[in-house]
Amino acid sequence: MLKPRRAAAATTRLRFRTVLIGLLILTVAAGFALVAGTGELGWQRVLAEIGAQLTGGTSPLSEREAAIVWELRAPRVVLAGLVGAALAGAGAAFQGVFRNPLADPYLLGAAAGAGMAATIVVVLTPAVTTWFIGPLPLAAFAGALGGVGLSYLLGRSAGGKGTATLLLAGVAVTAFLTAIQTFVQQLNTDTIKQVYTWTLGGLNVTSWREVWVALPYVVLAAVVLCACARLLDVLSLGDAEAASLGISPGKVRVVILATASLATAAAVAVSGLIGFVGIVVPHIVRLLAGASYRVIVPMSLVGGATFLILADYVARTALPGELPIGVVTAFAGAPFFALVLRTGKGRSL
């Protein structure tokens, strides 16, 4: 009895150290994105400003420079972390539920549903942007949940028993919802530029308001997904094995899918459509840390935050004019995923 207990304790310590290292890397990335930028502030002065704010000392920055740090860069870094964590955590959850590393919010209709619903809200009420509990986040959540539900029902009605059928259904639903979104845009050409910019993804108009809109949804989703990580490990064994352990696979799937859809909707509502985070980050975590969702879920949350903070830094500094962040994630994510497939890591897909 002692050896299994010692092995379990060692595994727990290893998971704790892995997550701790991930948090340390996230902190370094966030600090780098905060102090580096096109402004001539100097990283030493920015660090001194942070120290002054923490200790109540005298700020070394002028009022304008302090505003650049705290009103422009800081909310952008925080929101990039929240959006990245939400998308990667949702991707890990979808992959666990459907037992397929190709599953992600963009293949199962969640992002397309959220995008379509948010586009309709933007077109109908251009003055509405984002509120804590407002039309845009709620519509995005309903759209995300509807997209996943439609993919699930279509996959079941097609008679396929494997996840490949569900993924194909998700592709069809995504194409259909995207077509509706495009149709709505064409009928409302006066707002098409606003919607088009939003669909490319971006954090260039970030303020603390967007952070407060996304924060409660992302934190709630992260807590629930981490709490369900053990159940995802059980589901990976098969429905019969899960039922033999007293777990209802159907109820567990509904809870996890609703939570992942909530995280996706929160991200889409404040940042637009940003692809590849939900599929690439969990895949990298799985390659580095193993197949247990008790590691994959928390590390995907941390890794997604780190990835999108760095991607946003590239988006705002690579060229004189800012790039849409969705373009940066596609440049980074598409070649990586093609490499994974080519080297045979995706044979189980």
Tab-separated table of C-alpha atoms in Angstrom:
chain	number	residue	atom	x	y	z
A	1	MET	CA	0.000	0.000	0.000
A	2	LEU	CA	2.868	2.376	0.733
A	3	LYS	CA	4.399	2.175	-2.732
A	4	PRO	CA	1.213	3.241	-4.580
A	5	ARG	CA	0.752	6.080	-2.077
A	6	ARG	CA	4.331	7.223	-2.556
A	7	ALA	CA	3.940	7.009	-6.324
A	8	ALA	CA	0.731	9.062	-6.165
A	9	ALA	CA	2.413	11.648	-3.926
A	10	ALA	CA	5.379	11.860	-6.309
A	11	THR	CA	3.011	12.332	-9.256
A	12	THR	CA	1.176	15.104	-7.415
A	13	ARG	CA	4.459	16.875	-6.623
A	14	LEU	CA	5.525	16.586	-10.286
A	15	ARG	CA	2.224	18.097	-11.465
A	16	PHE	CA	2.557	20.906	-8.921
A	17	ARG	CA	6.122	21.692	-10.056
A	18	THR	CA	5.050	21.612	-13.717
A	19	VAL	CA	2.251	24.116	-13.122
A	20	LEU	CA	4.565	26.251	-10.976
A	21	ILE	CA	7.169	26.423	-13.759
A	22	GLY	CA	4.415	27.341	-16.198
A	23	LEU	CA	3.239	30.180	-13.924
A	24	LEU	CA	6.824	31.447	-13.639
A	25	ILE	CA	7.173	31.536	-17.445
A	26	LEU	CA	3.794	33.308	-17.688
A	27	THR	CA	4.940	35.942	-15.194
A	28	VAL	CA	8.143	36.579	-17.153
A	29	ALA	CA	6.198	36.841	-20.438
A	30	ALA	CA	3.676	39.263	-18.927
A	31	GLY	CA	6.458	41.404	-17.466
A	32	PHE	CA	8.277	41.467	-20.798
A	33	ALA	CA	5.124	42.505	-22.676
A	34	LEU	CA	4.465	45.240	-20.117
A	35	VAL	CA	7.928	46.845	-20.164
A	36	ALA	CA	8.717	46.369	-23.881
A	37	GLY	CA	7.033	48.406	-26.555
A	38	THR	CA	7.346	51.119	-29.123
A	39	GLY	CA	7.353	53.896	-26.503
A	40	GLU	CA	10.751	55.143	-25.276
A	41	LEU	CA	10.074	54.401	-21.612
A	42	GLY	CA	12.960	52.073	-20.825
A	43	TRP	CA	12.461	48.808	-18.990
A	44	GLN	CA	14.356	50.025	-15.908
A	45	ARG	CA	11.957	52.964	-15.445
A	46	VAL	CA	8.914	50.757	-16.017
A	47	LEU	CA	10.163	48.285	-13.405
A	48	ALA	CA	10.800	51.188	-11.031
A	49	GLU	CA	7.223	52.397	-11.678
A	50	ILE	CA	5.832	48.944	-10.826
A	51	GLY	CA	7.923	48.884	-7.656
A	52	ALA	CA	6.697	52.361	-6.736
A	53	GLN	CA	3.072	51.305	-7.181
A	54	LEU	CA	3.599	48.204	-5.031
A	55	THR	CA	5.451	49.995	-2.236
A	56	GLY	CA	3.767	53.403	-2.378
A	57	GLY	CA	6.967	55.110	-3.510
A	58	THR	CA	7.498	58.011	-5.908
A	59	SER	CA	6.768	57.308	-9.574
A	60	PRO	CA	9.757	57.816	-11.938
A	61	LEU	CA	7.382	58.336	-14.896
A	62	SER	CA	5.528	61.398	-16.057
A	63	GLU	CA	1.736	61.382	-15.977
A	64	ARG	CA	1.598	60.589	-19.713
A	65	GLU	CA	4.139	57.762	-19.402
A	66	ALA	CA	2.313	56.261	-16.439
A	67	ALA	CA	-0.914	56.323	-18.475
A	68	ILE	CA	0.827	54.395	-21.276
A	69	VAL	CA	1.836	51.687	-18.807
A	70	TRP	CA	-1.351	51.396	-16.730
A	71	GLU	CA	-4.104	52.440	-19.153
A	72	LEU	CA	-2.768	51.032	-22.436
A	73	ARG	CA	-0.278	48.216	-21.885
A	74	ALA	CA	-1.424	46.667	-18.598
A	75	PRO	CA	-5.092	46.010	-19.540
A	76	ARG	CA	-3.957	44.686	-22.911
A	77	VAL	CA	-1.516	42.218	-21.330
A	78	VAL	CA	-4.106	41.058	-18.788
A	79	LEU	CA	-6.832	40.648	-21.422
A	80	ALA	CA	-4.490	38.751	-23.757
A	81	GLY	CA	-3.760	36.370	-20.867
A	82	LEU	CA	-7.454	35.886	-20.113
A	83	VAL	CA	-8.410	35.280	-23.761
A	84	GLY	CA	-5.496	32.893	-24.316
A	85	ALA	CA	-6.328	30.933	-21.167
A	86	ALA	CA	-10.000	30.739	-22.128
A	87	LEU	CA	-9.361	29.491	-25.677
A	88	ALA	CA	-6.664	26.970	-24.712
A	89	GLY	CA	-8.624	25.686	-21.698
A	90	ALA	CA	-11.732	25.265	-23.848
A	91	GLY	CA	-9.685	23.471	-26.490
A	92	ALA	CA	-8.288	21.025	-23.915
A	93	ALA	CA	-11.800	20.368	-22.594
A	94	PHE	CA	-13.242	19.739	-26.066
A	95	GLN	CA	-10.353	17.380	-26.856
A	96	GLY	CA	-10.963	15.471	-23.634
A	97	VAL	CA	-14.720	15.183	-24.108
A	98	PHE	CA	-14.463	13.966	-27.695
A	99	ARG	CA	-11.224	12.026	-27.125
A	100	ASN	CA	-9.633	13.645	-30.145
A	101	PRO	CA	-6.758	16.172	-30.157
A	102	LEU	CA	-8.212	17.802	-33.302
A	103	ALA	CA	-11.271	19.038	-31.410
A	104	ASP	CA	-11.217	22.742	-30.624
A	105	PRO	CA	-13.703	25.635	-30.381
A	106	TYR	CA	-13.216	26.473	-34.070
A	107	LEU	CA	-13.843	22.966	-35.388
A	108	LEU	CA	-16.928	22.241	-33.305
A	109	GLY	CA	-18.895	25.371	-34.143
A	110	ALA	CA	-18.470	27.139	-30.785
A	111	ALA	CA	-16.429	30.074	-32.106
A	112	ALA	CA	-18.486	30.346	-35.303
A	113	GLY	CA	-21.719	30.364	-33.288
A	114	ALA	CA	-20.372	33.002	-30.928
A	115	GLY	CA	-19.107	35.058	-33.867
A	116	MET	CA	-22.416	34.883	-35.729
A	117	ALA	CA	-24.450	35.875	-32.669
A	118	ALA	CA	-22.052	38.689	-31.747
A	119	THR	CA	-22.114	39.981	-35.341
A	120	ILE	CA	-25.913	40.157	-35.278
A	121	VAL	CA	-25.782	42.095	-31.994
A	122	VAL	CA	-23.164	44.517	-33.381
A	123	VAL	CA	-25.225	45.074	-36.544
A	124	LEU	CA	-28.528	45.548	-34.738
A	125	THR	CA	-27.139	47.757	-31.962
A	126	PRO	CA	-23.845	49.344	-33.136
A	127	ALA	CA	-23.589	51.398	-29.935
A	128	VAL	CA	-23.424	48.259	-27.808
A	129	THR	CA	-19.922	46.989	-27.213
A	130	THR	CA	-19.348	44.925	-24.070
A	131	TRP	CA	-20.904	45.027	-20.648
A	132	PHE	CA	-20.436	42.724	-17.680
A	133	ILE	CA	-23.845	41.128	-18.275
A	134	GLY	CA	-24.882	42.629	-21.587
A	135	PRO	CA	-26.236	41.612	-24.966
A	136	LEU	CA	-22.862	40.836	-26.555
A	137	PRO	CA	-21.441	38.325	-24.008
A	138	LEU	CA	-24.824	36.659	-23.545
A	139	ALA	CA	-25.433	36.389	-27.293
A	140	ALA	CA	-21.915	35.021	-27.811
A	141	PHE	CA	-22.472	32.381	-25.113
A	142	ALA	CA	-25.830	31.360	-26.588
A	143	GLY	CA	-24.277	31.204	-30.053
A	144	ALA	CA	-21.315	29.116	-28.840
A	145	LEU	CA	-23.571	26.681	-27.010
A	146	GLY	CA	-25.901	26.470	-30.007
A	147	GLY	CA	-23.005	25.813	-32.396
A	148	VAL	CA	-21.658	22.923	-30.309
A	149	GLY	CA	-25.153	21.526	-29.759
A	150	LEU	CA	-25.921	21.659	-33.470
A	151	SER	CA	-22.640	19.879	-34.282
A	152	TYR	CA	-23.398	17.198	-31.692
A	153	LEU	CA	-26.952	16.602	-32.953
A	154	LEU	CA	-25.839	16.562	-36.605
A	155	GLY	CA	-23.065	14.080	-35.811
A	156	ARG	CA	-25.473	11.766	-33.989
A	157	SER	CA	-28.116	11.998	-36.707
A	158	ALA	CA	-25.477	11.092	-39.306
A	159	GLY	CA	-25.167	7.717	-37.603
A	160	GLY	CA	-21.413	7.856	-37.072
A	161	LYS	CA	-20.071	6.442	-33.812
A	162	GLY	CA	-16.585	7.878	-33.990
A	163	THR	CA	-15.360	11.373	-33.209
A	164	ALA	CA	-14.431	11.814	-36.882
A	165	THR	CA	-18.141	12.073	-37.721
A	166	LEU	CA	-18.634	14.684	-35.032
A	167	LEU	CA	-15.685	16.722	-36.280
A	168	LEU	CA	-17.013	16.600	-39.841
A	169	ALA	CA	-20.375	17.750	-38.518
A	170	GLY	CA	-18.566	20.575	-36.725
A	171	VAL	CA	-16.882	21.634	-39.959
A	172	ALA	CA	-20.267	21.722	-41.728
A	173	VAL	CA	-21.918	23.695	-38.894
A	174	THR	CA	-18.982	26.120	-38.777
A	175	ALA	CA	-19.246	26.748	-42.524
A	176	PHE	CA	-23.017	27.266	-42.263
A	177	LEU	CA	-22.813	29.700	-39.324
A	178	THR	CA	-19.965	31.582	-40.979
A	179	ALA	CA	-22.090	31.885	-44.137
A	180	ILE	CA	-24.909	33.401	-42.057
A	181	GLN	CA	-22.443	35.828	-40.495
A	182	THR	CA	-21.156	36.861	-43.945
A	183	PHE	CA	-24.718	37.254	-45.236
A	184	VAL	CA	-25.598	39.542	-42.318
A	185	GLN	CA	-22.482	41.611	-43.008
A	186	GLN	CA	-23.395	42.000	-46.686
A	187	LEU	CA	-26.834	43.248	-45.727
A	188	ASN	CA	-25.268	45.855	-43.442
A	189	THR	CA	-22.355	47.316	-45.361
A	190	ASP	CA	-22.295	50.430	-43.173
A	191	THR	CA	-20.949	48.349	-40.286
A	192	ILE	CA	-19.009	45.799	-42.327
A	193	LYS	CA	-15.601	47.365	-41.583
A	194	GLN	CA	-16.234	47.212	-37.839
A	195	VAL	CA	-17.328	43.569	-38.050
A	196	TYR	CA	-14.540	42.616	-40.470
A	197	THR	CA	-11.893	44.030	-38.135
A	198	TRP	CA	-13.470	42.159	-35.246
A	199	THR	CA	-13.461	38.818	-37.100
A	200	LEU	CA	-9.678	39.068	-37.581
A	201	GLY	CA	-9.244	39.271	-33.835
A	202	GLY	CA	-7.530	42.026	-31.958
A	203	LEU	CA	-6.836	43.668	-28.623
A	204	ASN	CA	-6.000	47.135	-29.956
A	205	VAL	CA	-8.951	48.887	-28.273
A	206	THR	CA	-8.492	47.179	-24.935
A	207	SER	CA	-9.352	49.014	-21.754
A	208	TRP	CA	-9.941	47.803	-18.205
A	209	ARG	CA	-13.658	47.541	-19.042
A	210	GLU	CA	-13.032	44.593	-21.400
A	211	VAL	CA	-10.888	42.972	-18.693
A	212	TRP	CA	-13.711	43.198	-16.141
A	213	VAL	CA	-16.183	41.829	-18.693
A	214	ALA	CA	-14.098	38.726	-19.434
A	215	LEU	CA	-12.575	38.112	-15.982
A	216	PRO	CA	-15.535	36.525	-14.111
A	217	TYR	CA	-16.463	34.231	-17.001
A	218	VAL	CA	-12.888	33.048	-17.576
A	219	VAL	CA	-12.177	32.504	-13.867
A	220	LEU	CA	-15.425	30.553	-13.423
A	221	ALA	CA	-14.692	28.398	-16.482
A	222	ALA	CA	-11.096	27.793	-15.364
A	223	VAL	CA	-12.184	26.653	-11.887
A	224	VAL	CA	-14.846	24.283	-13.258
A	225	LEU	CA	-12.555	22.822	-15.942
A	226	CYS	CA	-9.749	22.215	-13.429
A	227	ALA	CA	-12.249	20.576	-11.079
A	228	CYS	CA	-13.431	18.336	-13.954
A	229	ALA	CA	-9.921	17.363	-15.093
A	230	ARG	CA	-10.048	14.033	-13.235
A	231	LEU	CA	-13.396	13.271	-14.884
A	232	LEU	CA	-11.824	13.895	-18.295
A	233	ASP	CA	-9.178	11.297	-17.435
A	234	VAL	CA	-11.959	8.844	-16.572
A	235	LEU	CA	-13.858	9.629	-19.808
A	236	SER	CA	-10.683	8.899	-21.767
A	237	LEU	CA	-11.011	5.252	-20.618
A	238	GLY	CA	-14.432	4.891	-22.254
A	239	ASP	CA	-18.075	5.353	-21.257
A	240	ALA	CA	-18.459	1.815	-19.868
A	241	GLU	CA	-15.460	2.230	-17.577
A	242	ALA	CA	-16.714	5.649	-16.439
A	243	ALA	CA	-20.155	4.239	-15.658
A	244	SER	CA	-18.583	1.375	-13.690
A	245	LEU	CA	-16.927	4.004	-11.478
A	246	GLY	CA	-20.275	5.652	-10.749
A	247	ILE	CA	-19.870	8.537	-13.205
A	248	SER	CA	-22.577	9.566	-15.666
A	249	PRO	CA	-20.709	10.270	-18.946
A	250	GLY	CA	-23.644	12.166	-20.446
A	251	LYS	CA	-24.024	14.591	-17.523
A	252	VAL	CA	-20.276	15.137	-17.305
A	253	ARG	CA	-20.098	15.957	-21.023
A	254	VAL	CA	-22.944	18.483	-20.758
A	255	VAL	CA	-21.277	20.307	-17.854
A	256	ILE	CA	-17.853	20.401	-19.526
A	257	LEU	CA	-19.194	21.402	-22.949
A	258	ALA	CA	-21.284	24.217	-21.444
A	259	THR	CA	-18.265	25.452	-19.482
A	260	ALA	CA	-15.939	25.314	-22.497
A	261	SER	CA	-18.557	27.149	-24.581
A	262	LEU	CA	-18.792	29.830	-21.881
A	263	ALA	CA	-15.005	30.304	-21.972
A	264	THR	CA	-15.034	30.507	-25.776
A	265	ALA	CA	-17.875	33.019	-25.773
A	266	ALA	CA	-16.132	35.218	-23.207
A	267	ALA	CA	-12.982	35.281	-25.342
A	268	VAL	CA	-14.811	35.919	-28.627
A	269	ALA	CA	-16.968	38.678	-27.132
A	270	VAL	CA	-13.980	40.831	-26.123
A	271	SER	CA	-11.361	39.953	-28.748
A	272	GLY	CA	-13.060	38.677	-31.895
A	273	LEU	CA	-12.047	35.467	-33.640
A	274	ILE	CA	-8.519	34.290	-32.770
A	275	GLY	CA	-7.696	30.877	-34.173
A	276	PHE	CA	-5.249	28.058	-33.387
A	277	VAL	CA	-4.810	28.817	-29.663
A	278	GLY	CA	-7.328	26.148	-28.637
A	279	ILE	CA	-5.793	23.413	-30.736
A	280	VAL	CA	-2.037	24.114	-30.690
A	281	VAL	CA	-1.473	24.912	-26.997
A	282	PRO	CA	-3.117	21.757	-25.555
A	283	HIS	CA	-1.253	19.734	-28.177
A	284	ILE	CA	2.105	21.172	-27.080
A	285	VAL	CA	1.226	20.562	-23.417
A	286	ARG	CA	0.292	16.963	-24.218
A	287	LEU	CA	3.617	16.397	-25.990
A	288	LEU	CA	5.626	17.910	-23.103
A	289	ALA	CA	3.711	16.792	-20.011
A	290	GLY	CA	1.880	13.585	-20.884
A	291	ALA	CA	-1.718	12.557	-21.455
A	292	SER	CA	-3.304	13.224	-18.040
A	293	TYR	CA	-5.907	15.996	-18.147
A	294	ARG	CA	-5.018	16.844	-14.535
A	295	VAL	CA	-1.917	18.390	-16.105
A	296	ILE	CA	-3.220	19.243	-19.579
A	297	VAL	CA	-6.106	21.443	-18.365
A	298	PRO	CA	-4.223	23.710	-15.911
A	299	MET	CA	-1.138	23.851	-18.125
A	300	SER	CA	-3.257	24.718	-21.169
A	301	LEU	CA	-4.763	27.626	-19.218
A	302	VAL	CA	-1.293	28.879	-18.281
A	303	GLY	CA	0.243	28.087	-21.678
A	304	GLY	CA	-2.606	29.727	-23.590
A	305	ALA	CA	-2.202	32.915	-21.558
A	306	THR	CA	1.557	32.952	-22.208
A	307	PHE	CA	1.163	32.220	-25.918
A	308	LEU	CA	-1.363	34.983	-26.558
A	309	ILE	CA	0.527	37.595	-24.504
A	310	LEU	CA	3.612	36.990	-26.657
A	311	ALA	CA	1.539	36.855	-29.863
A	312	ASP	CA	-0.042	40.198	-29.002
A	313	TYR	CA	3.398	41.698	-28.366
A	314	VAL	CA	4.460	40.582	-31.872
A	315	ALA	CA	1.199	41.931	-33.346
A	316	ARG	CA	1.756	45.427	-31.953
A	317	THR	CA	5.509	45.721	-32.549
A	318	ALA	CA	6.418	43.672	-35.661
A	319	LEU	CA	5.334	46.358	-38.152
A	320	PRO	CA	4.779	50.121	-37.954
A	321	GLY	CA	1.055	49.446	-38.343
A	322	GLU	CA	-0.472	46.902	-35.943
A	323	LEU	CA	-1.242	43.387	-37.228
A	324	PRO	CA	-4.481	41.585	-36.341
A	325	ILE	CA	-3.525	39.094	-33.643
A	326	GLY	CA	-5.417	36.352	-35.487
A	327	VAL	CA	-2.886	36.696	-38.305
A	328	VAL	CA	0.005	36.189	-35.849
A	329	THR	CA	-1.542	33.089	-34.240
A	330	ALA	CA	-2.238	31.645	-37.692
A	331	PHE	CA	1.377	32.233	-38.794
A	332	ALA	CA	2.604	30.470	-35.638
A	333	GLY	CA	-0.060	27.798	-35.328
A	334	ALA	CA	-0.603	26.546	-38.877
A	335	PRO	CA	3.047	25.525	-39.589
A	336	PHE	CA	3.324	23.885	-36.166
A	337	PHE	CA	0.210	21.831	-36.694
A	338	ALA	CA	1.302	20.823	-40.204
A	339	LEU	CA	4.662	19.728	-38.748
A	340	VAL	CA	2.925	17.632	-36.091
A	341	LEU	CA	0.818	15.875	-38.699
A	342	ARG	CA	3.818	15.317	-40.995
A	343	THR	CA	6.005	13.815	-38.269
A	344	GLY	CA	3.321	11.316	-37.342
A	345	LYS	CA	2.338	12.755	-33.975
A	346	GLY	CA	-1.209	13.056	-35.246
A	347	ARG	CA	-1.728	9.419	-36.224
A	348	SER	CA	-4.247	8.955	-33.477
A	349	LEU	CA	-6.445	11.766	-34.825
